[in-house]
Every structure is written in C-alpha cells, then in structure tokens.
mmCIF file of C-alpha atoms in Angstrom:
data_model
loop_
_atom_site.group_PDB
_atom_site.id
_atom_site.type_symbol
_atom_site.label_atom_id
_atom_site.label_comp_id
_atom_site.label_asym_id
_atom_site.label_seq_id
_atom_site.Cartn_x
_atom_site.Cartn_y
_atom_site.Cartn_z
ATOM 1 C CA MET A 113 4.883 -153.618 24.132
ATOM 2 C CA THR A 114 5.504 -151.918 20.789
ATOM 3 C CA ASP A 115 6.561 -148.587 20.156
ATOM 4 C CA ASP A 116 3.244 -147.391 18.859
ATOM 5 C CA ASP A 117 1.668 -148.845 22.298
ATOM 6 C CA ARG A 118 4.339 -146.926 24.486
ATOM 7 C CA LYS A 119 3.569 -143.618 21.953
ATOM 8 C CA LEU A 120 0.113 -143.976 22.464
ATOM 9 C CA ARG A 121 0.332 -144.417 25.779
ATOM 10 C CA ARG A 122 2.682 -141.045 26.298
ATOM 11 C CA ASN A 123 -0.144 -139.283 24.178
ATOM 12 C CA LEU A 124 -2.660 -140.761 26.748
ATOM 13 C CA ALA A 125 -0.623 -139.332 29.609
ATOM 14 C CA ILE A 126 -0.393 -135.900 28.327
ATOM 15 C CA GLU A 127 -4.287 -135.891 27.359
ATOM 16 C CA ALA A 128 -5.048 -136.460 30.992
ATOM 17 C CA PHE A 129 -2.190 -134.170 32.453
ATOM 18 C CA ASN A 130 -3.741 -131.472 30.985
ATOM 19 C CA ALA A 131 -7.387 -132.309 31.194
ATOM 20 C CA THR A 132 -6.640 -132.375 34.899
ATOM 21 C CA TRP A 133 -5.045 -128.955 34.413
ATOM 22 C CA ASP A 134 -7.851 -127.940 32.969
ATOM 23 C CA LEU A 135 -10.153 -129.293 36.057
ATOM 24 C CA ILE A 136 -7.383 -127.430 38.425
ATOM 25 C CA ASP A 137 -8.140 -124.309 36.764
ATOM 26 C CA LYS A 138 -11.926 -124.580 37.611
ATOM 27 C CA GLY A 139 -11.055 -123.905 41.448
ATOM 28 C CA ALA A 140 -13.957 -123.468 43.201
ATOM 29 C CA ALA A 141 -16.093 -123.594 40.264
ATOM 30 C CA ARG A 142 -16.034 -127.699 39.918
ATOM 31 C CA THR A 143 -18.348 -129.673 40.590
ATOM 32 C CA ALA A 144 -18.277 -132.370 43.230
ATOM 33 C CA ASP A 145 -17.981 -134.816 39.945
ATOM 34 C CA GLU A 146 -15.307 -132.738 38.493
ATOM 35 C CA ASP A 147 -13.317 -133.180 41.368
ATOM 36 C CA GLN A 148 -13.561 -137.229 41.246
ATOM 37 C CA ARG A 149 -13.123 -136.724 37.885
ATOM 38 C CA MET A 150 -9.433 -134.611 38.217
ATOM 39 C CA GLU A 151 -8.518 -137.080 40.500
ATOM 40 C CA HIS A 152 -8.861 -140.022 38.217
ATOM 41 C CA LEU A 153 -7.326 -138.080 35.607
ATOM 42 C CA ALA A 154 -3.905 -137.202 37.820
ATOM 43 C CA HIS A 155 -3.677 -140.414 38.543
ATOM 44 C CA THR A 156 -4.141 -141.800 34.934
ATOM 45 C CA SER A 157 -1.815 -139.665 33.607
ATOM 46 C CA ARG A 158 0.923 -140.598 36.126
ATOM 47 C CA CYS A 159 0.190 -144.195 35.349
ATOM 48 C CA LEU A 160 0.328 -144.011 32.074
ATOM 49 C CA TRP A 161 3.615 -142.287 32.324
ATOM 50 C CA GLU A 162 5.042 -145.297 33.680
ATOM 51 C CA LEU A 163 3.425 -147.797 31.452
ATOM 52 C CA SER A 164 4.931 -145.788 28.465
ATOM 53 C CA GLY A 165 8.505 -145.952 29.954
ATOM 54 C CA GLY A 166 8.270 -142.182 31.058
ATOM 55 C CA ALA A 167 11.696 -140.537 31.882
ATOM 56 C CA PRO A 168 12.233 -140.033 35.531
ATOM 57 C CA ALA A 169 11.139 -136.603 35.230
ATOM 58 C CA ASN A 170 7.630 -137.592 33.596
ATOM 59 C CA LEU A 171 6.738 -139.893 37.003
ATOM 60 C CA ALA A 172 8.211 -136.977 39.011
ATOM 61 C CA ARG A 173 5.804 -134.409 37.400
ATOM 62 C CA GLY A 174 3.087 -136.596 37.351
ATOM 63 C CA GLU A 175 3.598 -137.171 41.641
ATOM 64 C CA TRP A 176 3.673 -133.560 41.418
ATOM 65 C CA GLN A 177 0.165 -132.915 39.727
ATOM 66 C CA ILE A 178 -1.461 -135.730 41.808
ATOM 67 C CA ALA A 179 -0.094 -133.985 45.203
ATOM 68 C CA TRP A 180 -1.378 -130.446 43.836
ATOM 69 C CA VAL A 181 -4.920 -131.903 43.162
ATOM 70 C CA TYR A 182 -4.951 -133.435 46.684
ATOM 71 C CA ALA A 183 -4.006 -129.926 47.918
ATOM 72 C CA GLN A 184 -7.378 -128.524 46.021
ATOM 73 C CA LEU A 185 -9.328 -131.454 47.203
ATOM 74 C CA GLY A 186 -8.170 -130.231 51.453
ATOM 75 C CA ARG A 187 -6.306 -133.858 51.552
ATOM 76 C CA GLY A 188 -3.607 -132.899 52.650
ATOM 77 C CA GLU A 189 -1.883 -136.288 53.832
ATOM 78 C CA ASP A 190 -2.267 -137.122 50.403
ATOM 79 C CA ALA A 191 -0.912 -134.005 49.066
ATOM 80 C CA ARG A 192 1.803 -134.751 51.130
ATOM 81 C CA ARG A 193 2.829 -138.401 50.279
ATOM 82 C CA PHE A 194 2.922 -137.503 46.652
ATOM 83 C CA ALA A 195 4.859 -134.730 47.336
ATOM 84 C CA GLU A 196 7.359 -136.543 49.561
ATOM 85 C CA ARG A 197 7.434 -138.786 46.383
ATOM 86 C CA CYS A 198 7.882 -136.286 43.945
ATOM 87 C CA LEU A 199 10.885 -134.631 46.086
ATOM 88 C CA GLN A 200 12.315 -137.923 46.234
ATOM 89 C CA ARG A 201 12.668 -138.302 42.453
ATOM 90 C CA CYS A 202 13.777 -135.084 42.001
ATOM 91 C CA GLU A 203 16.606 -135.901 44.397
ATOM 92 C CA ALA A 204 17.589 -138.957 42.604
ATOM 93 C CA GLY A 205 17.735 -137.176 39.541
ATOM 94 C CA GLY A 206 17.697 -138.677 36.525
ATOM 95 C CA GLU A 207 16.998 -137.984 32.611
ATOM 96 C CA GLY A 208 13.961 -135.191 31.898
ATOM 97 C CA PHE A 209 14.452 -133.027 34.871
ATOM 98 C CA ALA A 210 14.243 -129.494 34.449
ATOM 99 C CA PRO A 211 15.444 -126.735 36.806
ATOM 100 C CA PHE A 212 11.503 -126.260 37.415
ATOM 101 C CA ASP A 213 11.229 -129.770 39.142
ATOM 102 C CA LEU A 214 12.818 -129.177 42.196
ATOM 103 C CA PRO A 215 11.050 -125.500 43.049
ATOM 104 C CA SER A 216 7.439 -127.537 42.147
ATOM 105 C CA ALA A 217 8.568 -130.591 44.193
ATOM 106 C CA LEU A 218 8.718 -127.852 47.154
ATOM 107 C CA GLN A 219 5.950 -125.931 46.110
ATOM 108 C CA ALA A 220 3.771 -129.160 46.438
ATOM 109 C CA LEU A 221 5.074 -129.759 50.251
ATOM 110 C CA THR A 222 4.370 -126.309 50.728
ATOM 111 C CA ALA A 223 0.697 -126.924 49.564
ATOM 112 C CA ALA A 224 0.253 -130.210 51.831
ATOM 113 C CA ALA A 225 1.580 -128.520 54.778
ATOM 114 C CA ALA A 226 -0.589 -125.646 53.923
ATOM 115 C CA VAL A 227 -3.601 -128.080 54.117
ATOM 116 C CA LEU A 228 -2.752 -129.634 57.033
ATOM 117 C CA GLY A 229 -2.563 -126.376 59.266
ATOM 118 C CA ASP A 230 1.205 -126.899 59.663
ATOM 119 C CA THR A 231 2.536 -123.239 59.524
ATOM 120 C CA GLU A 232 5.989 -124.052 60.476
ATOM 121 C CA ALA A 233 6.064 -126.756 57.520
ATOM 122 C CA ARG A 234 4.342 -124.350 55.035
ATOM 123 C CA ASP A 235 7.078 -121.858 55.393
ATOM 124 C CA ARG A 236 10.236 -124.119 55.663
ATOM 125 C CA HIS A 237 9.139 -125.645 52.543
ATOM 126 C CA ALA A 238 8.207 -121.999 50.858
ATOM 127 C CA ALA A 239 11.110 -120.473 51.466
ATOM 128 C CA ALA A 240 13.195 -123.728 50.147
ATOM 129 C CA ALA A 241 11.214 -123.221 46.885
ATOM 130 C CA ARG A 242 11.389 -119.690 47.029
ATOM 131 C CA ASP A 243 15.556 -120.431 46.940
ATOM 132 C CA ALA A 244 15.236 -123.225 44.489
ATOM 133 C CA ALA A 245 13.135 -120.942 42.177
ATOM 134 C CA GLU A 246 15.705 -117.996 42.177
ATOM 135 C CA ALA A 247 18.273 -120.678 39.588
ATOM 136 C CA LEU A 248 15.098 -120.040 37.025
ATOM 137 C CA ALA A 249 14.888 -117.575 34.268
ATOM 138 C CA PRO A 250 12.641 -114.459 35.074
ATOM 139 C CA ASP A 251 9.486 -116.292 33.440
ATOM 140 C CA ASP A 252 9.590 -119.373 34.821
ATOM 141 C CA ARG A 253 10.493 -118.109 38.421
ATOM 142 C CA ALA A 254 7.601 -115.864 38.133
ATOM 143 C CA HIS A 255 5.121 -118.573 37.251
ATOM 144 C CA ILE A 256 6.981 -120.878 40.444
ATOM 145 C CA VAL A 257 6.930 -118.238 42.795
ATOM 146 C CA SER A 258 2.981 -117.567 42.076
ATOM 147 C CA GLN A 259 2.504 -121.235 42.680
ATOM 148 C CA ILE A 260 4.078 -120.980 46.282
ATOM 149 C CA ASP A 261 2.143 -117.932 46.959
ATOM 150 C CA GLU A 262 -1.351 -119.734 46.296
ATOM 151 C CA ALA A 263 0.073 -123.181 48.305
ATOM 152 C CA VAL A 264 0.702 -120.929 50.727
ATOM 153 C CA ALA A 265 -2.459 -119.526 50.948
ATOM 154 C CA LEU A 266 -4.370 -122.886 51.021
ATOM 155 C CA ALA A 267 -5.897 -123.224 54.181
ATOM 156 C CA PRO A 268 -6.838 -126.644 56.076
ATOM 157 C CA ARG A 269 -10.515 -127.800 55.463
#
C-alpha cells in the first residue's frame, strides 16, 4: 500500500467517524435508515483506521464509537462486546493514547450495562469512569462526565 493510499483511508476514516457523530447527535430525531447508516459508518471508520495502519488508540476509539452507537440503538450485547475490546486496547496501551481514552472505554461499558439493565455493572463502570476522569483537564473531565451521565441514563429497550 502506498503512502497516498494510507492517507486516503485515514481521511475517509475521519470523515466516517465525524458523520457517525452527526447522526449520534440527532438522537431521537434519527430515522430507521439513519440508524442503519450510523451503524455502517461507525464500522467503516474503524475498518479504515485499521487498513490505514492507524495507531492502537485510533482502533480503540473506533471500537468505542461502535459501542456507543450500539448503546444508542439499544443493542446492549453488541455495545458490551465493542466496549470490552476498547478497554482491552486501552489497557494494552501503545501509540496515540490520550488520558481521555480509559474513562471513555469505561463510559462505553457503563452504557452497555445500562442498556442491558445491569444496574450493578452500570454503577460499577460509571464509578470507575468517573475516577479515571479525575486525571483529566477540567474541560475534558466535564465532557467525559457528561457522557458518563448520559450513559447511566440509558434504559433497556
């Protein structure tokens, strides 16, 4: 693969990631077609990161986004599977990780547990995510804590 191919795939991964966020942000206003597109875009972004030779952090963030998408869609088992993969990557470490990655992985586990109706796991993961977020700069901490709160509020479908 050429450097140009890697760059193209990286750029497409970023575009798909951002397009997924646009659909996540629509919330309840999303149509069924947009729900499906959101799922496909999240997987596309994660796959393109891998194909572009993305850093371990990029792969973890892709799996985090897939987990969050599945939580938004009420698919708790799928959300948990990708949240666990994200956490495993964060714990393994490697290139590109930032302080927000670990609390984000724990937030994804919180969301999956909430959707599954597992309040014990939800509360345990939320507490761990909040503890991990304490190390963040104030703005980043506020953002992650708001996502944790949103995850806790998810209900089983």
